[in-house]
Short mmCIF file of C-alpha atoms in Angstrom, two decimals:
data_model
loop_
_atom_site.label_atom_id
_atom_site.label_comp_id
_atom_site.label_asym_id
_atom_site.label_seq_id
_atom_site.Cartn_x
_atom_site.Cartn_y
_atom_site.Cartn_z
CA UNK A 1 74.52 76.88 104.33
CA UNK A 2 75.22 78.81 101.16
CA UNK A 3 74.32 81.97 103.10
CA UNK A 4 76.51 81.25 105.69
CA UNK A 5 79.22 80.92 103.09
CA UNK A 6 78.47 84.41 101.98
CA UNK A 7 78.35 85.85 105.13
CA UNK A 8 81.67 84.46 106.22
CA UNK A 9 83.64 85.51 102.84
CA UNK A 10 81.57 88.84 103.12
CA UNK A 11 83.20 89.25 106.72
CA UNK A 12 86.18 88.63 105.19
CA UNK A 13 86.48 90.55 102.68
CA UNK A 14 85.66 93.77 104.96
CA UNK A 15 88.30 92.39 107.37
CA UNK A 16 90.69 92.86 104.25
CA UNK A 17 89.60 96.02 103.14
CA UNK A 18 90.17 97.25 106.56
CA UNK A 19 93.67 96.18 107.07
CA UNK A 20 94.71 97.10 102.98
CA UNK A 21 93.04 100.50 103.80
CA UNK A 22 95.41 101.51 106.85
CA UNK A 23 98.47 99.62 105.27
CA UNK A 24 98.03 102.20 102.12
CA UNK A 25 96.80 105.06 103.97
CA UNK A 26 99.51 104.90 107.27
CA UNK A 27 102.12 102.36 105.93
CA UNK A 28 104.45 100.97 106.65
CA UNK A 29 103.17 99.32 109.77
CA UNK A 30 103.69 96.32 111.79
CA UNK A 31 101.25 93.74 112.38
CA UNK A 32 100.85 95.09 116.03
CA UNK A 33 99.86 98.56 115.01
CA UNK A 34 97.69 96.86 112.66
CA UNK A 35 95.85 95.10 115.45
CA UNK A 36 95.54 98.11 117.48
CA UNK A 37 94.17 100.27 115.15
CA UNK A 38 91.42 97.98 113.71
CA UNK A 39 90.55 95.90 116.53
CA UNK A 40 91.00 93.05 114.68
CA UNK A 41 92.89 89.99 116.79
CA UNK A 42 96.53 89.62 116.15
CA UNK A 43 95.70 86.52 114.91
CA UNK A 44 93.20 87.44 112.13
CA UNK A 45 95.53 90.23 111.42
CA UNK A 46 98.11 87.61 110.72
CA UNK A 47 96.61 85.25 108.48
CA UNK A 48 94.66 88.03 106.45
CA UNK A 49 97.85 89.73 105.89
CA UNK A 50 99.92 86.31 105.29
CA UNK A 51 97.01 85.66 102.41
CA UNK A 52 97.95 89.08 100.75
CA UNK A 53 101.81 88.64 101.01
CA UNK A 54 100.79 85.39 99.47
CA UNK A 55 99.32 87.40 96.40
CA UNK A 56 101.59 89.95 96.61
CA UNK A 57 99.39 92.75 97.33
CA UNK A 58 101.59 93.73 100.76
CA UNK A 59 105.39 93.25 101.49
CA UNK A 60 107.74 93.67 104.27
CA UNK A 61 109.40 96.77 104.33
CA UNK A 62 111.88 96.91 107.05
CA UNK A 63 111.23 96.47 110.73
CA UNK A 64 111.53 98.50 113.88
CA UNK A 65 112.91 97.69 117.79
CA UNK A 66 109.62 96.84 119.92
CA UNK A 67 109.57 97.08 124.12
CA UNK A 68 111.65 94.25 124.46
CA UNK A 69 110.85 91.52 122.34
CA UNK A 70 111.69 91.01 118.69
CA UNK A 71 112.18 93.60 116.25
CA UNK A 72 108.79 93.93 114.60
CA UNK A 73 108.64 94.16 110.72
CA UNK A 74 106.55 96.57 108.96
CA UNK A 75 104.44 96.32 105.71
CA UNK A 76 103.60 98.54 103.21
CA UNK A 77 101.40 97.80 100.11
CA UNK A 78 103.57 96.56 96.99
CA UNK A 79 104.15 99.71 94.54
CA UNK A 80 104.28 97.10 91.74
CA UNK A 81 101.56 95.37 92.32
CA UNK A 82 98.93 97.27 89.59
CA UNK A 83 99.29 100.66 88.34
CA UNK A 84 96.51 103.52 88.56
CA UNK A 85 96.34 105.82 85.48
CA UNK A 86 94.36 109.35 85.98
CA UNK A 87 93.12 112.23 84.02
CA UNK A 88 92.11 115.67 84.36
CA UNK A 89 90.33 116.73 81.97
CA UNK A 90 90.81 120.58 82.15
CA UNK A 91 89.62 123.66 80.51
CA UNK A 92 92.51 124.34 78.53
CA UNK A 93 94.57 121.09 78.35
CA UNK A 94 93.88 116.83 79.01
CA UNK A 95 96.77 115.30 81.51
CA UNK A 96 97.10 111.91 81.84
CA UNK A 97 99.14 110.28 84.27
CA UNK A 98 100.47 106.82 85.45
CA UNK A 99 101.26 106.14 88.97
CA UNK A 100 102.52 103.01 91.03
CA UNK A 101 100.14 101.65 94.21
CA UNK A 102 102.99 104.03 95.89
CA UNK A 103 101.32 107.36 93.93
CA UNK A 104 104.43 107.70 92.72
CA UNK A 105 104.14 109.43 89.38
CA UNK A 106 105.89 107.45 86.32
CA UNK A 107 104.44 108.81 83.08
CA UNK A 108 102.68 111.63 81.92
CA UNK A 109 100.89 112.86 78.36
CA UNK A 110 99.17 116.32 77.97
CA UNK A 111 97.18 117.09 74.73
CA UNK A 112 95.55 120.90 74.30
CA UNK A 113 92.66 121.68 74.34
CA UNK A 114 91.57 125.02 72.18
CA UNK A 115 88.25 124.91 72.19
CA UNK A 116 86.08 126.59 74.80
CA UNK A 117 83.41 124.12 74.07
CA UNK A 118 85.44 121.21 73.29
CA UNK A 119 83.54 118.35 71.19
CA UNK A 120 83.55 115.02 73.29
CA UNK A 121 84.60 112.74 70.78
CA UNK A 122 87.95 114.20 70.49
CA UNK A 123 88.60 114.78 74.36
CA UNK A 124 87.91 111.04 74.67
CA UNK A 125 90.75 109.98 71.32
CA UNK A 126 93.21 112.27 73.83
CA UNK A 127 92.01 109.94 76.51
CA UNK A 128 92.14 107.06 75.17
CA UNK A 129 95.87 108.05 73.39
CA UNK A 130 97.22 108.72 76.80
CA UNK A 131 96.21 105.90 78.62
CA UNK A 132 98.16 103.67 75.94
CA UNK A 133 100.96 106.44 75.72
CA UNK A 134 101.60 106.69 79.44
CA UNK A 135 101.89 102.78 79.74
CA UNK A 136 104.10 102.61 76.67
CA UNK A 137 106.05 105.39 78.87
CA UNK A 138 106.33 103.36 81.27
CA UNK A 139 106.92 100.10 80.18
CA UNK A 140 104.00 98.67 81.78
CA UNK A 141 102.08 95.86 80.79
CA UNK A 142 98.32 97.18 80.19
CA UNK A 143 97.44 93.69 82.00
CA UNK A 144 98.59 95.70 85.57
CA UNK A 145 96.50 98.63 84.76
CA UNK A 146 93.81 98.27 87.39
CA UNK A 147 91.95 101.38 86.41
CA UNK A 148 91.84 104.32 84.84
CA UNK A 149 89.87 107.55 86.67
CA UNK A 150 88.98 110.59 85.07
CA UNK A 151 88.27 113.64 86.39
CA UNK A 152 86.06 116.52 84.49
CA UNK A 153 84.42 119.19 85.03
CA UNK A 154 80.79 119.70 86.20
CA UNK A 155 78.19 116.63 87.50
CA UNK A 156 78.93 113.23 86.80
CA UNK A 157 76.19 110.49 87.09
CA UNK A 158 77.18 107.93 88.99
CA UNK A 159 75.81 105.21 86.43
CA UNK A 160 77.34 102.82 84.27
CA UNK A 161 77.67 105.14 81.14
CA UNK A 162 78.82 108.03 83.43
CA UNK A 163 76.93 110.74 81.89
CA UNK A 164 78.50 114.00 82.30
CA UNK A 165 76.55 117.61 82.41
CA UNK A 166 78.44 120.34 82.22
CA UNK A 167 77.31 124.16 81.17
CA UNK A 168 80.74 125.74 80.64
CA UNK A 169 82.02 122.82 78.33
CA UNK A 170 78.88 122.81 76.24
CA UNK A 171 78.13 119.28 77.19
CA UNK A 172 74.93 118.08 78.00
CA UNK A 173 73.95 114.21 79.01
CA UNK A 174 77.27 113.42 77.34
CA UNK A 175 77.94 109.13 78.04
CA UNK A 176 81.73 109.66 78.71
CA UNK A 177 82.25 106.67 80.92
CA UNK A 178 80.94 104.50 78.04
CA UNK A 179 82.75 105.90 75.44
CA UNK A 180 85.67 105.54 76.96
CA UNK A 181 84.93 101.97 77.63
CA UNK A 182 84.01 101.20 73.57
CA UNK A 183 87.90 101.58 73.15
CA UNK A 184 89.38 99.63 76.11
CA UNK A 185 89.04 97.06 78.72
CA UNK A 186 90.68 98.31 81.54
CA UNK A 187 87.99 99.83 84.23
CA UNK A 188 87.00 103.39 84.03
CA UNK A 189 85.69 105.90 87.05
CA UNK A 190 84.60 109.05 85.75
CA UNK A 191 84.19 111.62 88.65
CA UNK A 192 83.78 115.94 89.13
CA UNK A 193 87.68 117.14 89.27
CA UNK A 194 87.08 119.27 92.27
CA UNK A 195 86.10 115.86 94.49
CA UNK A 196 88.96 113.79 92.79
CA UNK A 197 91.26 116.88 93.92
CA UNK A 198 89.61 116.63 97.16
CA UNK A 199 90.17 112.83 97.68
CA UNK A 200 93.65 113.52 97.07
CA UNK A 201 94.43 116.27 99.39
CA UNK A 202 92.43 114.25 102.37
CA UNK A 203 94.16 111.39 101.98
CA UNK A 204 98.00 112.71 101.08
CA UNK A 205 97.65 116.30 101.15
CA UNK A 206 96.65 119.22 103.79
CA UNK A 207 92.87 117.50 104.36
CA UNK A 208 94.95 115.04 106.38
CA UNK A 209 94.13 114.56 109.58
CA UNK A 210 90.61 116.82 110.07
CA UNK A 211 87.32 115.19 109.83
CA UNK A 212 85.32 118.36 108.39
CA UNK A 213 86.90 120.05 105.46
CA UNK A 214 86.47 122.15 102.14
CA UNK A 215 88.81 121.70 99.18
CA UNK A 216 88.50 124.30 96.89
CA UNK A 217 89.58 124.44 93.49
CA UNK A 218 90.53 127.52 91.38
CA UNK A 219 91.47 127.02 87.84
CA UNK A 220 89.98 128.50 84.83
CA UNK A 221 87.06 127.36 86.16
CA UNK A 222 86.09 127.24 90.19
CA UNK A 223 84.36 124.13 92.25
CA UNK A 224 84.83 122.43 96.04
CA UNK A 225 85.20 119.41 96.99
CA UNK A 226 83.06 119.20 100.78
CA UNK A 227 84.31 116.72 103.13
CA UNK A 228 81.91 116.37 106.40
CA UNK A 229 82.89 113.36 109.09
CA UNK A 230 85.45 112.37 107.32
CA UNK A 231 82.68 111.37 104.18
CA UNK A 232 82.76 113.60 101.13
CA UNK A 233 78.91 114.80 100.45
CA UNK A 234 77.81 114.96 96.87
CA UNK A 235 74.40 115.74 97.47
CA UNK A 236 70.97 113.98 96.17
CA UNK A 237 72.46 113.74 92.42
CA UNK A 238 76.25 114.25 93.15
CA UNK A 239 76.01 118.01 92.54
CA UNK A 240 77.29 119.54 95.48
CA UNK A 241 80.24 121.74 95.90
CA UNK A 242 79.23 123.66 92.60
CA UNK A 243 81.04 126.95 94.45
CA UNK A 244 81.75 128.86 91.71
CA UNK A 245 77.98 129.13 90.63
CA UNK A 246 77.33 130.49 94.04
CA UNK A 247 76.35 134.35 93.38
CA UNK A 248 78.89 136.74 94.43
CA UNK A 249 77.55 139.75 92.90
CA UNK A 250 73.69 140.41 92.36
CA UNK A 251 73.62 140.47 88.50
CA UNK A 252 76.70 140.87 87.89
CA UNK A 253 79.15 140.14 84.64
CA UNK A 254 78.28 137.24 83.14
CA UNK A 255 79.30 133.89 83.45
CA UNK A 256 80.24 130.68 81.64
CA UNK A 257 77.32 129.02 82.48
CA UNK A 258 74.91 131.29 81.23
CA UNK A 259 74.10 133.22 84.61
CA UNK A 260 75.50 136.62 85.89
CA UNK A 261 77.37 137.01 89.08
CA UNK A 262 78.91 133.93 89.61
CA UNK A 263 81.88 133.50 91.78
CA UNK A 264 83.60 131.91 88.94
CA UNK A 265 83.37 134.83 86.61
CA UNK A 266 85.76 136.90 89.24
CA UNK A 267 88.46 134.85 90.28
CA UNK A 268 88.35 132.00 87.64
CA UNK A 269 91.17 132.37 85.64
CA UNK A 270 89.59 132.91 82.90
CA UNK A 271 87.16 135.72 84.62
CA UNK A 272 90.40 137.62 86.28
CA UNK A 273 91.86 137.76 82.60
CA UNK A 274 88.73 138.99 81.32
CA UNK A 275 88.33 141.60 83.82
CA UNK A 276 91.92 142.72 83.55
CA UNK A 277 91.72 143.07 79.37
CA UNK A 278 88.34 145.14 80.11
CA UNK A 279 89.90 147.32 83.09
CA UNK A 280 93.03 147.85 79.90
CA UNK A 281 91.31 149.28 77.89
CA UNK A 282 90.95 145.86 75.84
CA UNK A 283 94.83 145.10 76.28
CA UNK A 284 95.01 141.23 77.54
CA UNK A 285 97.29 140.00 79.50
CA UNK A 286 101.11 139.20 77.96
CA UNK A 287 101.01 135.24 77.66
CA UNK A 288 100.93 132.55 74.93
CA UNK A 289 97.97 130.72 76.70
CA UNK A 290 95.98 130.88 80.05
CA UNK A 291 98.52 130.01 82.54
CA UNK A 292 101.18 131.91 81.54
CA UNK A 293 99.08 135.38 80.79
CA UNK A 294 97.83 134.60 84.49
CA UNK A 295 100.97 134.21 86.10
CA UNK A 296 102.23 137.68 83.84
CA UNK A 297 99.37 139.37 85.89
CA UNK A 298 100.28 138.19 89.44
CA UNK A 299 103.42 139.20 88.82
CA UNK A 300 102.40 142.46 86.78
CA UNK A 301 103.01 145.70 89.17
CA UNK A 302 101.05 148.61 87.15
CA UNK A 303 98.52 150.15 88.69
CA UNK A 304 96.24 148.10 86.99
CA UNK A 305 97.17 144.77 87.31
CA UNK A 306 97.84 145.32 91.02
CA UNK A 307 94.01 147.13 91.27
CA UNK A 308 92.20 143.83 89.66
CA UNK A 309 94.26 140.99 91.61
CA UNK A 310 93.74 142.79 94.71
CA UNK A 311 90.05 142.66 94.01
CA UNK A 312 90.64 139.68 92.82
CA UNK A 313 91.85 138.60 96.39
CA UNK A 314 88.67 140.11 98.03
CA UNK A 315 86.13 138.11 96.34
CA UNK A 316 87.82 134.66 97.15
CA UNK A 317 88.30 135.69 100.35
CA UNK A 318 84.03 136.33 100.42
CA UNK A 319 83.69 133.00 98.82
CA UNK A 320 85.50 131.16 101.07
CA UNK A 321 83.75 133.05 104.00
CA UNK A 322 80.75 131.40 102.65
CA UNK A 323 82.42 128.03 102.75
CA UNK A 324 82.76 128.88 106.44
CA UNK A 325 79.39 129.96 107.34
CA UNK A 326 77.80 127.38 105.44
CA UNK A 327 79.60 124.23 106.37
CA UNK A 328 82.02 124.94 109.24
CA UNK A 329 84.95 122.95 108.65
CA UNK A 330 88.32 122.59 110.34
CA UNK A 331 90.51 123.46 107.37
CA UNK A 332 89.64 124.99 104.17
CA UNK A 333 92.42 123.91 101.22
CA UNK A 334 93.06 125.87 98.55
CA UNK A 335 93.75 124.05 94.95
CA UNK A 336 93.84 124.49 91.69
CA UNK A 337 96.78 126.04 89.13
CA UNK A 338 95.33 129.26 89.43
CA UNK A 339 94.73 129.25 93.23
CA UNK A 340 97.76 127.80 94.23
CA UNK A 341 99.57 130.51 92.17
CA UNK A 342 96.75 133.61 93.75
CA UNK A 343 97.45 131.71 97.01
CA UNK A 344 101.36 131.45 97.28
CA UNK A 345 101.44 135.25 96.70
CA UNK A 346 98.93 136.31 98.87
CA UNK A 347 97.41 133.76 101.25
CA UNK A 348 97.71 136.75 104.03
CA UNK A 349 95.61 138.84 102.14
CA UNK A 350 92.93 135.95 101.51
CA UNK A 351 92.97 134.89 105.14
CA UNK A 352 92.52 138.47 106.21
CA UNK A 353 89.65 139.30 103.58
CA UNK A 354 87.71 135.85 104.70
CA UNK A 355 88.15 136.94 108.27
CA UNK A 356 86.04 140.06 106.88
CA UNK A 357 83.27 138.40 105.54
CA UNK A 358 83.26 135.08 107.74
CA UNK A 359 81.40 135.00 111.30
CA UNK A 360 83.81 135.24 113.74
CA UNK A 361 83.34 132.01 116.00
CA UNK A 362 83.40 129.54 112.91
CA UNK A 363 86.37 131.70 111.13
CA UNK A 364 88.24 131.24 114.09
CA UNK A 365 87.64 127.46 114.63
CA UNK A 366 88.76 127.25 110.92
CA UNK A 367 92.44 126.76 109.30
CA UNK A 368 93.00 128.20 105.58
CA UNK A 369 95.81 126.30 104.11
CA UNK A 370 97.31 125.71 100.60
CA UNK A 371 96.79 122.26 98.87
CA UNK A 372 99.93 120.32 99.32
CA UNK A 373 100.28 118.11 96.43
CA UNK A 374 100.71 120.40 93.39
CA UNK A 375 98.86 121.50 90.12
CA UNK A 376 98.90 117.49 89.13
CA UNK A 377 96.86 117.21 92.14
CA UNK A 378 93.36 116.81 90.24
CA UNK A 379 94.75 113.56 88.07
CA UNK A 380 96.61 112.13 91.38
CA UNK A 381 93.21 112.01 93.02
CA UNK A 382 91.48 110.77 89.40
CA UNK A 383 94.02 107.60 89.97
CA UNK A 384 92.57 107.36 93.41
CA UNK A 385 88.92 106.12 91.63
CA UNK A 386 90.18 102.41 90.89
CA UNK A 387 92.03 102.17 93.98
CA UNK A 388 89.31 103.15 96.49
CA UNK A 389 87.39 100.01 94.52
CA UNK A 390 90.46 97.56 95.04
CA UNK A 391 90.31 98.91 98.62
CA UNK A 392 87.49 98.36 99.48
CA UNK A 393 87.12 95.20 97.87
CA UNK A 394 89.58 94.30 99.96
CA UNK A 395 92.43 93.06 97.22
CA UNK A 396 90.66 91.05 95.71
CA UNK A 397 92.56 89.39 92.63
CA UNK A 398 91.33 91.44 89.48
CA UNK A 399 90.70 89.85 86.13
CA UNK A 400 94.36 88.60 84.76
CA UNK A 401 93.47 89.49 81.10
CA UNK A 402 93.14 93.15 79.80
CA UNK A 403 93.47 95.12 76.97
CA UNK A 404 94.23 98.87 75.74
CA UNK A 405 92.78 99.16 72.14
CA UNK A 406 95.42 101.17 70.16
CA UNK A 407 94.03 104.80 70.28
CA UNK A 408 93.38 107.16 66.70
CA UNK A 409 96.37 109.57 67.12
CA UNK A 410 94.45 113.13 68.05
CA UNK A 411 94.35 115.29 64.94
CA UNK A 412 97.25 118.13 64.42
CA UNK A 413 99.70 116.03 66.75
#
């Protein structure tokens, strides 16, 4: 009998998750849509989505004219139901953001990062200040916080502590997941930034709508995000889609990680400005910091700056051909600061120098497109991490008490 039990509130729980999944992803819709698309009887549709009005998980929004009969009324899930926080822990700076069950952005808090090889303990004080900072922001209570995702670079172990391993930080088997959790009580996901930016894009962004896809993101530092069947594929360990340690060049110039010719060391922002102070006789690029010496250089027209984006250009446009050849997709996206800023200038020239390098058949079954969603795209899909769980946990009611621990104010802030 007890197993029955189980089984039954098992069954219902997926039904949930089903019907909270398409109400987030394709809302508002009616109840009859709902039934269509999940196969689910109108009548189980009904009194699953009557329990989560109930809790307050789903409202009406409005209603449209149906063939005839009554106007049918459409539900969305509640924006202020919980609140998602993300992070994206990047080479250069920490962003932290707040964002209703709507992914509408409400708060944000950005500490610097100077350090190429940035000690641990202090990237976790910025996290841990900007998760109480954003809801202070806000003026939400921490109790609605339903979970707080960060994204980082390199592989993340999908374990408790969330162990992170990454070369071009300098960290190696560092616990980040659980010391994040010694200073708060809200729920953590730690995950790779390139598959948070991924999740992002395929559910909101320019992934929407193709089953087989590549998200690639360019930043100071260069990884992809590879969606096949609609699943993303991390591989046996959750490595995969380490693109910019593919070899572009047989020894070639050096790279973060320790080995030579990596993709990343030529069109990782960092690599391009590197390449453009050598190729200048040792004259960087004009700029306060990373971004804005990279976006100088795009928009540089001497001889030189022109010669090393152009190259620049070419060797994306041979990475992504390998994207092609090796996986195939329907759409390749293009993210990251420094892509989207290499891409809005010269997607032409990328698409034309992957069409070089790429086999024909699978270049021309493939689409090239920008990401959609912005540079904040990385901690948008970091706030995504609690609310796949609450997803596909089908709403279940979370844990009413919570707490944020009051964070040690960074140093030099």
């Amino acid at each position: 009998m007890d197993a029955r039990r189980t089984t039954v509130r098992d069954m219902r729980r997926a039904n949930r998750s089903v019907l909270l999944t398409r109400i987030w992803l394709d809302g508002p819709l009616s109840r009859h849509e709902l039934g269509q698309s999940t196969a689910l009887s109108l009548a189980s549709v009904s009194n699953l989505v009557g329990e989560m009005i109930t809790e307050g998980l789903v409202e009406e929004a409005g209603s449209v004219e149906s063939d005839g009969g009554r106007p049918r009324v459409l539900l969305r899930v509640a924006p202020g139901y919980g609140y998602l926080v993300g992070a994206d822990v990047g080479e250069t700076r920490v962003q932290v953001e707040l964002f209703d069950l709507s992914m509408t952005a409400l708060a944000k808090a950005e500490y610097p990062i100077s350090a190429a090889e940035p000690d641990p303990a202090r990237v976790a004080d910025h996290l841990r200040h900007g998760l109480a900072a954003v809801t202070e922001q806000a003026g939400v209570d921490p109790a609605a916080v339903l979970g707080f995702g960060v994204a980082v670079s390199g592989t993340v172990e999908r374990t408790a502590d969330a162990v992170v391993h990454a070369q071009t930080l300098g960290w190696d088997g560092v616990p980040l997941g659980a010391m994040l959790r010694a200073g708060t009580d809200v729920p953590v996901h730690v995950d790779n930034g390139a598959k948070t930016l991924g999740q992002a894009e395929m559910w909101f962004g320019a992934g929407r709508g193709v089953r087989h896809a590549v998200v690639a993101l360019v930043g100071s530092g260069v990884g992809a995000s590879v969606v096949a069947d609609g699943v993303g594929y991390r591989g046996a360990h959750s490595s995969a889609g380490e693109w910019g340690h593919t070899t572009i060049v047989y020894e070639g110039r050096r790279c973060r990680c320790g080995n030579h010719g990596c993709l990343e060391a030529y069109v990782g922002a960092e690599g391009v400005l590197d390449r453009y102070r050598q190729a200048n006789r040792g004259r960087p690029a004009a700029g306060g910091d990373e971004e804005t010496a990279f976006g100088e250089l795009l928009r540089g027209t001497g001889r030189t700056a022109t010669k090393v984006i152009d190259e620049t250009v070419g060797y994306l446009g041979a990475g992504v051909a390998n994207l092609v050849n090796l996986f195939n997709p329907e759409r390749v996206v293009l993210g990251g600061w420094a892509g989207l800023a290499l891409g809005e200038r010269h997607l032409p020239a990328i698409r034309e120098a992957t069409a070089r390098h790429a086999l024909r058949q699978p270049y021309a079954q493939t689409s090239i497109e920008l990401c959609r969603l912005g540079p904040d795209a990385v901690a948008m899909g970091a706030a995504t991490l609690p609310m796949t769980r609450l997803l596909r946990d089908g709403g279940v009611p979370r844990e009413p008490a919570v707490r944020i621990a009051p964070a040690r104010r960074p140093r030099g802030r």
